[in-house]
Short mmCIF file of C-alpha atoms and ligand atoms in Angstrom, two decimals:
data_model
loop_
_atom_site.label_atom_id
_atom_site.label_comp_id
_atom_site.label_asym_id
_atom_site.label_seq_id
_atom_site.Cartn_x
_atom_site.Cartn_y
_atom_site.Cartn_z
CA MET A 1 -13.43 -14.61 -38.57
CA TYR A 2 -10.36 -13.46 -36.75
CA GLU A 3 -11.16 -15.44 -33.56
CA LYS A 4 -8.35 -17.92 -34.24
CA LYS A 5 -5.82 -15.11 -34.58
CA ILE A 6 -6.95 -13.59 -31.29
CA GLU A 7 -6.60 -16.94 -29.56
CA LYS A 8 -3.09 -17.25 -30.97
CA ALA A 9 -2.28 -13.75 -29.77
CA LEU A 10 -3.48 -14.57 -26.27
CA GLU A 11 -1.40 -17.74 -26.24
CA ASN A 12 1.65 -15.57 -26.78
CA VAL A 13 1.05 -13.65 -23.55
CA ILE A 14 3.02 -15.46 -20.85
CA ILE A 15 2.69 -14.59 -17.17
CA ASP A 16 4.38 -16.73 -14.50
CA ASN A 17 5.55 -19.27 -17.12
CA LYS A 18 2.01 -19.96 -18.33
CA ASN A 19 0.16 -18.48 -21.25
CA ILE A 20 -3.05 -16.74 -20.24
CA ILE A 21 -5.29 -19.24 -22.05
CA GLU A 22 -3.75 -22.11 -20.06
CA SER A 23 -4.01 -20.17 -16.81
CA GLY A 24 -7.79 -20.02 -17.24
CA TRP A 25 -7.95 -16.28 -16.72
CA ILE A 26 -9.88 -15.56 -19.92
CA LYS A 27 -13.58 -15.78 -19.16
CA LYS A 28 -15.14 -14.36 -22.29
CA ILE A 29 -14.22 -12.68 -25.56
CA ASP A 30 -16.75 -10.52 -27.40
CA PHE A 31 -16.16 -9.75 -31.04
CA SER A 32 -18.01 -7.10 -32.94
CA LYS A 33 -17.22 -5.15 -36.13
CA ASN A 34 -13.87 -3.66 -35.23
CA LYS A 35 -14.05 -4.08 -31.48
CA ILE A 36 -12.71 -6.84 -29.27
CA LYS A 37 -13.73 -7.04 -25.62
CA ILE A 38 -11.75 -9.43 -23.44
CA TYR A 39 -12.90 -10.31 -19.92
CA LEU A 40 -10.36 -11.74 -17.48
CA CYS A 41 -10.74 -12.96 -13.92
CA LEU A 42 -7.69 -13.09 -11.59
CA SER A 43 -7.30 -13.90 -7.92
CA ASN A 44 -4.76 -11.13 -7.45
CA PRO A 45 -5.40 -8.31 -9.91
CA ALA A 46 -2.62 -6.04 -8.57
CA MET A 47 -2.32 -2.76 -10.44
CA HIS A 48 1.07 -3.62 -11.96
CA ILE A 49 -0.16 -7.06 -13.10
CA LYS A 50 -3.26 -5.44 -14.63
CA ASN A 51 -1.16 -2.87 -16.47
CA LYS A 52 1.30 -5.50 -17.66
CA LEU A 53 -1.52 -7.72 -18.94
CA ILE A 54 -3.30 -4.89 -20.75
CA LYS A 55 -0.04 -3.81 -22.40
CA GLU A 56 1.01 -7.30 -23.46
CA ILE A 57 -2.42 -8.41 -24.70
CA THR A 58 -2.86 -5.23 -26.74
CA HIS A 59 0.63 -5.57 -28.18
CA SER A 60 0.19 -9.24 -29.02
CA ILE A 61 -3.17 -8.68 -30.76
CA LYS A 62 -1.86 -5.72 -32.73
CA ASN A 63 1.06 -7.91 -33.87
CA GLN A 64 -1.42 -10.23 -35.58
CA ASN A 65 -2.35 -7.42 -38.00
CA ILE A 66 -6.04 -8.22 -37.80
CA LEU A 67 -7.39 -4.80 -38.64
CA ASP A 68 -5.81 -1.38 -38.87
CA THR A 69 -8.24 0.39 -36.60
CA ILE A 70 -9.10 -2.25 -34.09
CA CYS A 71 -10.40 -1.20 -30.67
CA ILE A 72 -9.41 -3.48 -27.82
CA LYS A 73 -11.12 -3.31 -24.44
CA ILE A 74 -9.87 -5.42 -21.59
CA GLU A 75 -11.77 -5.84 -18.35
CA ILE A 76 -10.01 -7.47 -15.41
CA LYS A 77 -11.95 -8.54 -12.33
CA SER A 78 -11.06 -10.30 -9.11
CA ASP A 79 -12.38 -13.79 -8.40
CA ARG A 80 -11.98 -13.28 -4.65
CA LYS A 81 -14.90 -14.24 -2.45
CA ILE A 82 -14.32 -11.28 -0.16
CA LYS A 83 -15.43 -7.82 -1.21
CA PRO A 84 -12.53 -5.97 -2.78
CA VAL A 85 -11.07 -3.02 -0.93
CA LYS A 86 -11.39 0.18 -2.93
CA ASN A 87 -7.97 1.67 -2.21
CA ILE A 88 -4.98 -0.22 -0.81
CA ILE A 89 -2.20 2.21 0.02
CA ALA A 90 1.18 1.27 1.48
CA ILE A 91 3.26 3.45 3.77
CA ALA A 92 6.96 2.83 3.13
CA SER A 93 10.33 4.17 4.14
CA GLY A 94 13.95 3.50 3.36
CA LYS A 95 14.94 3.27 7.01
CA GLY A 96 13.32 2.08 10.21
CA GLY A 97 12.57 4.58 12.96
CA VAL A 98 11.61 7.49 10.71
CA GLY A 99 7.96 7.41 11.81
CA LYS A 100 6.34 5.17 9.22
CA SER A 101 4.04 3.36 11.68
CA THR A 102 3.17 6.60 13.49
CA ILE A 103 2.13 8.10 10.17
CA ALA A 104 0.23 4.97 9.05
CA THR A 105 -1.68 5.05 12.38
CA ASN A 106 -2.60 8.72 12.20
CA ILE A 107 -3.51 8.70 8.51
CA ALA A 108 -5.82 5.72 9.20
CA VAL A 109 -7.54 7.51 12.10
CA THR A 110 -7.78 10.75 10.09
CA LEU A 111 -9.53 8.83 7.30
CA VAL A 112 -12.00 7.43 9.87
CA GLN A 113 -12.65 10.97 11.10
CA MET A 114 -13.34 12.00 7.52
CA GLY A 115 -16.07 9.36 7.42
CA PHE A 116 -14.33 6.55 5.54
CA HIS A 117 -14.30 2.83 6.37
CA VAL A 118 -10.68 2.05 7.07
CA GLY A 119 -8.47 -0.99 7.66
CA LEU A 120 -4.82 -1.12 8.67
CA LEU A 121 -2.60 -4.04 7.84
CA ASP A 122 0.69 -4.12 9.70
CA ALA A 123 3.12 -6.02 7.48
CA ASP A 124 6.26 -4.72 9.17
CA ILE A 125 7.82 -8.05 10.09
CA TYR A 126 10.92 -6.33 11.49
CA GLY A 127 8.95 -4.28 14.02
CA PRO A 128 5.18 -4.65 14.01
CA SER A 129 4.36 -1.69 16.26
CA ILE A 130 0.73 -1.08 15.22
CA PRO A 131 -0.73 -3.19 18.12
CA LEU A 132 1.16 -0.93 20.59
CA MET A 133 0.14 2.27 18.81
CA PHE A 134 -3.52 1.22 19.00
CA ASN A 135 -3.22 -0.14 22.54
CA ILE A 136 -4.23 -3.65 21.50
CA LYS A 137 -3.31 -5.96 24.37
CA GLU A 138 -2.04 -9.49 23.72
CA GLU A 139 -4.83 -11.04 25.78
CA SER A 140 -7.51 -9.26 23.74
CA ILE A 141 -6.31 -10.72 20.45
CA LYS A 142 -8.87 -13.27 19.34
CA LEU A 143 -9.03 -13.41 15.59
CA GLN A 144 -12.11 -15.62 15.68
CA HIS A 145 -11.93 -17.85 12.66
CA LYS A 146 -15.20 -18.73 11.01
CA ASN A 147 -14.97 -21.06 8.01
CA GLY A 148 -11.29 -20.14 7.87
CA ILE A 149 -12.10 -16.42 7.62
CA MET A 150 -10.39 -14.14 10.16
CA ASN A 151 -11.92 -11.11 11.82
CA PRO A 152 -9.73 -8.03 12.29
CA ILE A 153 -9.59 -6.22 15.62
CA THR A 154 -11.19 -2.78 15.70
CA SER A 155 -9.55 0.06 17.61
CA TYR A 156 -10.40 3.78 17.29
CA GLY A 157 -12.68 2.86 14.38
CA VAL A 158 -9.87 1.20 12.39
CA LYS A 159 -9.99 -2.52 11.53
CA ILE A 160 -6.55 -3.89 12.25
CA LEU A 161 -4.52 -7.01 11.47
CA SER A 162 -0.87 -7.21 12.37
CA ILE A 163 1.89 -9.71 11.86
CA GLY A 164 2.58 -8.87 15.52
CA PHE A 165 -0.65 -10.69 16.51
CA PHE A 166 1.18 -13.91 15.73
CA SER A 167 4.15 -13.38 18.04
CA LYS A 168 4.41 -12.84 21.77
CA TYR A 169 5.76 -9.53 23.14
CA GLY A 170 9.56 -9.48 22.82
CA GLN A 171 9.62 -12.46 20.46
CA ALA A 172 11.44 -11.98 17.16
CA ILE A 173 9.62 -12.82 13.94
CA VAL A 174 11.97 -14.91 11.86
CA TRP A 175 9.97 -15.83 8.83
CA ARG A 176 11.24 -16.38 5.36
CA GLY A 177 9.62 -14.76 2.34
CA PRO A 178 7.18 -17.59 1.46
CA MET A 179 5.82 -17.72 5.03
CA VAL A 180 5.26 -13.96 5.07
CA THR A 181 3.57 -14.16 1.68
CA LYS A 182 1.29 -16.94 2.93
CA VAL A 183 0.20 -14.97 5.99
CA LEU A 184 -0.31 -11.83 3.95
CA ARG A 185 -2.42 -13.71 1.44
CA GLN A 186 -4.62 -14.80 4.33
CA PHE A 187 -4.74 -11.24 5.69
CA LEU A 188 -5.86 -9.94 2.34
CA HIS A 189 -8.07 -12.61 0.91
CA GLU A 190 -9.34 -14.60 3.90
CA THR A 191 -10.22 -11.79 6.28
CA ASN A 192 -13.60 -10.34 6.94
CA TRP A 193 -12.70 -6.69 6.26
CA GLY A 194 -16.28 -5.79 5.34
CA GLU A 195 -16.66 -2.79 3.05
CA LEU A 196 -13.45 -0.78 3.16
CA ASP A 197 -12.74 2.49 1.40
CA PHE A 198 -9.09 2.36 2.38
CA LEU A 199 -6.70 -0.33 3.54
CA ILE A 200 -3.45 1.20 4.77
CA VAL A 201 -0.49 -1.19 4.73
CA ASP A 202 2.51 -0.55 6.97
CA LEU A 203 5.39 -2.06 4.98
CA PRO A 204 8.72 -3.11 6.48
CA PRO A 205 11.52 -0.58 5.86
CA GLY A 206 14.11 -1.04 3.16
CA THR A 207 14.34 -3.09 0.01
CA GLY A 208 14.72 -6.81 -0.29
CA ASP A 209 13.32 -10.18 -1.11
CA ILE A 210 10.42 -9.83 1.31
CA HIS A 211 9.41 -6.51 -0.23
CA LEU A 212 9.22 -8.06 -3.64
CA SER A 213 6.95 -10.84 -2.38
CA LEU A 214 4.81 -8.30 -0.52
CA LEU A 215 4.49 -5.99 -3.48
CA GLN A 216 3.58 -8.83 -5.78
CA GLU A 217 0.95 -10.10 -3.37
CA ILE A 218 -0.79 -6.83 -2.47
CA PRO A 219 -2.87 -5.13 -5.17
CA LEU A 220 -1.70 -1.61 -4.34
CA LYS A 221 -3.14 1.67 -5.61
CA GLY A 222 -0.07 3.59 -4.48
CA ILE A 223 2.75 4.15 -2.04
CA VAL A 224 3.29 6.97 0.43
CA MET A 225 6.96 7.38 1.30
CA VAL A 226 8.15 8.69 4.67
CA SER A 227 11.57 10.12 5.41
CA THR A 228 13.48 12.44 7.65
CA SER A 229 15.69 15.09 6.05
CA GLN A 230 19.22 13.90 6.74
CA LYS A 231 21.36 12.45 3.95
CA ILE A 232 21.61 8.99 5.49
CA ALA A 233 17.81 8.56 5.51
CA LEU A 234 17.40 10.01 2.02
CA SER A 235 19.98 7.73 0.44
CA ASP A 236 17.90 4.75 1.64
CA VAL A 237 14.67 6.33 0.38
CA ASN A 238 16.38 6.72 -2.96
CA ARG A 239 16.89 2.95 -3.10
CA SER A 240 13.25 2.31 -2.14
CA VAL A 241 11.99 4.69 -4.84
CA GLY A 242 14.18 2.80 -7.30
CA MET A 243 12.61 -0.48 -6.21
CA PHE A 244 9.01 0.78 -6.58
CA ARG A 245 9.86 2.10 -10.03
CA ILE A 246 11.44 -1.06 -11.46
CA LYS A 247 9.43 -2.43 -14.35
CA SER A 248 8.25 -5.68 -12.76
CA ILE A 249 6.84 -3.80 -9.72
CA CYS A 250 5.98 -0.33 -10.98
CA VAL A 251 3.62 0.87 -8.24
CA PRO A 252 2.76 4.58 -8.38
CA ILE A 253 4.33 6.63 -5.59
CA LEU A 254 1.65 9.06 -4.41
CA GLY A 255 4.13 11.30 -2.66
CA ILE A 256 6.59 11.72 0.16
CA ILE A 257 6.14 13.03 3.72
CA GLU A 258 8.88 14.71 5.69
CA ASN A 259 8.71 13.57 9.29
CA MET A 260 10.49 15.14 12.27
CA SER A 261 11.01 18.23 10.10
CA TYR A 262 11.58 20.70 12.90
CA VAL A 263 11.46 21.16 16.65
CA PHE A 264 10.22 24.32 18.37
CA SER A 265 12.90 26.17 20.30
CA LYS A 266 11.92 26.27 23.97
CA LYS A 267 13.10 29.87 24.34
CA THR A 268 11.91 31.57 21.18
CA GLN A 269 9.37 29.07 19.84
CA GLU A 270 11.15 29.36 16.50
CA LYS A 271 11.43 26.31 14.26
CA CYS A 272 14.82 24.53 14.42
CA PHE A 273 15.52 22.20 11.55
CA PHE A 274 17.24 19.44 13.44
CA PHE A 275 17.86 17.08 10.50
CA GLY A 276 18.42 19.89 7.96
CA LYS A 277 15.98 22.27 6.28
CA ASN A 278 13.95 21.18 3.25
CA GLY A 279 15.98 17.97 2.75
CA VAL A 280 12.94 15.90 1.75
CA LYS A 281 11.35 18.78 -0.19
CA ASN A 282 14.47 19.17 -2.36
CA PHE A 283 14.76 15.40 -2.75
CA SER A 284 11.12 15.24 -3.90
CA LYS A 285 11.86 17.78 -6.65
CA GLU A 286 14.95 15.87 -7.80
CA MET A 287 13.06 12.57 -7.89
CA ASN A 288 9.88 14.02 -9.36
CA LEU A 289 7.83 13.02 -6.31
CA PHE A 290 4.84 14.92 -4.93
CA PHE A 291 5.68 16.57 -1.59
CA MET A 292 2.77 15.73 0.73
CA GLY A 293 3.71 17.75 3.79
CA GLU A 294 5.89 18.03 6.85
CA ILE A 295 5.34 16.85 10.41
CA PRO A 296 7.26 18.41 13.32
CA MET A 297 9.16 16.45 15.91
CA LEU A 298 7.06 16.85 19.05
CA GLN A 299 7.31 15.15 22.38
CA THR A 300 3.55 14.77 22.46
CA ILE A 301 3.64 12.61 19.29
CA ARG A 302 6.04 10.17 20.96
CA GLU A 303 4.12 10.24 24.24
CA TYR A 304 0.74 9.44 22.71
CA SER A 305 2.35 6.73 20.54
CA ASP A 306 3.67 5.09 23.70
CA LEU A 307 0.27 5.37 25.37
CA GLY A 308 -1.37 3.69 22.39
CA ILE A 309 -3.53 6.71 21.52
CA PRO A 310 -3.38 8.17 17.98
CA VAL A 311 -2.12 11.72 18.54
CA VAL A 312 -4.56 13.24 16.02
CA LEU A 313 -7.33 12.55 18.54
CA LYS A 314 -5.61 14.68 21.17
CA ASN A 315 -3.75 17.57 19.55
CA GLU A 316 -5.36 20.04 17.19
CA TYR A 317 -2.13 21.33 15.63
CA ILE A 318 -1.11 17.81 14.62
CA ARG A 319 -4.69 16.90 13.65
CA ASN A 320 -4.68 19.74 11.08
CA ILE A 321 -1.30 18.69 9.68
CA PHE A 322 -2.52 15.10 9.20
CA LEU A 323 -5.77 16.34 7.68
CA GLU A 324 -3.81 18.27 5.02
CA ILE A 325 -1.53 15.28 4.34
CA THR A 326 -4.46 12.86 4.10
CA LYS A 327 -6.34 15.18 1.73
CA ASN A 328 -3.19 15.39 -0.40
CA MET A 329 -3.00 11.60 -0.46
CA ILE A 330 -6.61 11.27 -1.59
CA ASN A 331 -6.13 13.93 -4.28
CA GLN A 332 -3.12 12.09 -5.63
CA LEU A 333 -5.06 8.83 -6.11
P1 LIG B 1 9.05 3.33 11.94
O1 LIG B 1 7.71 2.74 11.74
O2 LIG B 1 9.54 4.12 10.77
O3 LIG B 1 10.06 2.37 12.45
P2 LIG B 1 7.83 4.61 14.25
O4 LIG B 1 6.58 5.18 13.70
O5 LIG B 1 7.76 3.33 15.00
O6 LIG B 1 8.92 4.47 13.09
O7 LIG B 1 8.50 5.75 15.13
C1 LIG B 1 9.69 5.55 15.87
C2 LIG B 1 9.60 6.38 17.15
O8 LIG B 1 9.62 7.75 16.84
C3 LIG B 1 8.33 6.13 17.95
O9 LIG B 1 8.64 6.16 19.32
C4 LIG B 1 7.44 7.31 17.60
O10 LIG B 1 6.57 7.66 18.66
C5 LIG B 1 8.48 8.41 17.39
N1 LIG B 1 8.05 9.43 16.42
C6 LIG B 1 7.65 9.26 15.16
N2 LIG B 1 7.36 10.44 14.57
C7 LIG B 1 7.58 11.39 15.51
C8 LIG B 1 7.46 12.82 15.54
N3 LIG B 1 7.08 13.50 14.46
N4 LIG B 1 7.76 13.47 16.70
C9 LIG B 1 8.16 12.78 17.79
N5 LIG B 1 8.30 11.44 17.84
C10 LIG B 1 8.02 10.75 16.71
#
């Protein structure tokens, strides 16, 4: 009886200049007494797109004044051929060089040690360092294509794809946004990831056009921010937090990690707060972000990074710190 009104309401929901009837996303609508169930199928059901759709569809139907106490249920599924990854989490920072890739690497390996199936997607076009951190040599990179589907490279139990696989050592990657988006789409949708519990994405630092394309392309569950404690790093993180919180992106930030928090004094073994004490912790309170933990600045972290061995496999003190941080990340999901 009110089918026509519902159709009209759905026509009023416009995403990417098309109404959602035209876009072919609506697969089925079930009507019962005072319940409407709408089933949609999208190729990229990113969390923010899902939320936006649910909000706009509900609002548009309620505007039609069909019934006072109508119950609307909306189910959105992916039409991707490849099995969806359960949790896609991005590691981000305001600045480069604060340890984002080191943290992405060691969180990924910690998740493997906890028994999860893990992938790592290195989307840092400005400095794709994941191949080095996992000791993946140029000559071993064969992303065998089968029917156009790529296979990631496995190292230390983590399935890895990196933008760095497409450039030779020392070669700059000068791609514009659409090219990056195209490659990422292939990484996400045309790659044989198998069953993954987690896909960790190493994002490029900063805010910009490329970030917007990345964030719109990747269906993220959340972001983990990384920063050091000095003002200069925090002012850039502030901008990144602002970007993740703008309405059209709106990805939940799971928390923030303070890297290079302290060094141990050689003489007394006391902690010295090189970049300032509690800078990130205080910032997290101000910005209403969950503080996920602190990682010291240790020579051994840098050394194992350079050797291409995730430090959590070699040092118990750091292994325990990453275990705490990773548990915090999972709890925040
Ligand atoms: P980003 O991804 O933010 O650019 P990286 O993870 O590449 O930063 O780290 C930059 C450098 O700092 C690397 O050489 C890395 O080994 C080193 N590094 C990162 N975190 C630490 C730490 N906690 N202690 C010592 N060295 C670190």
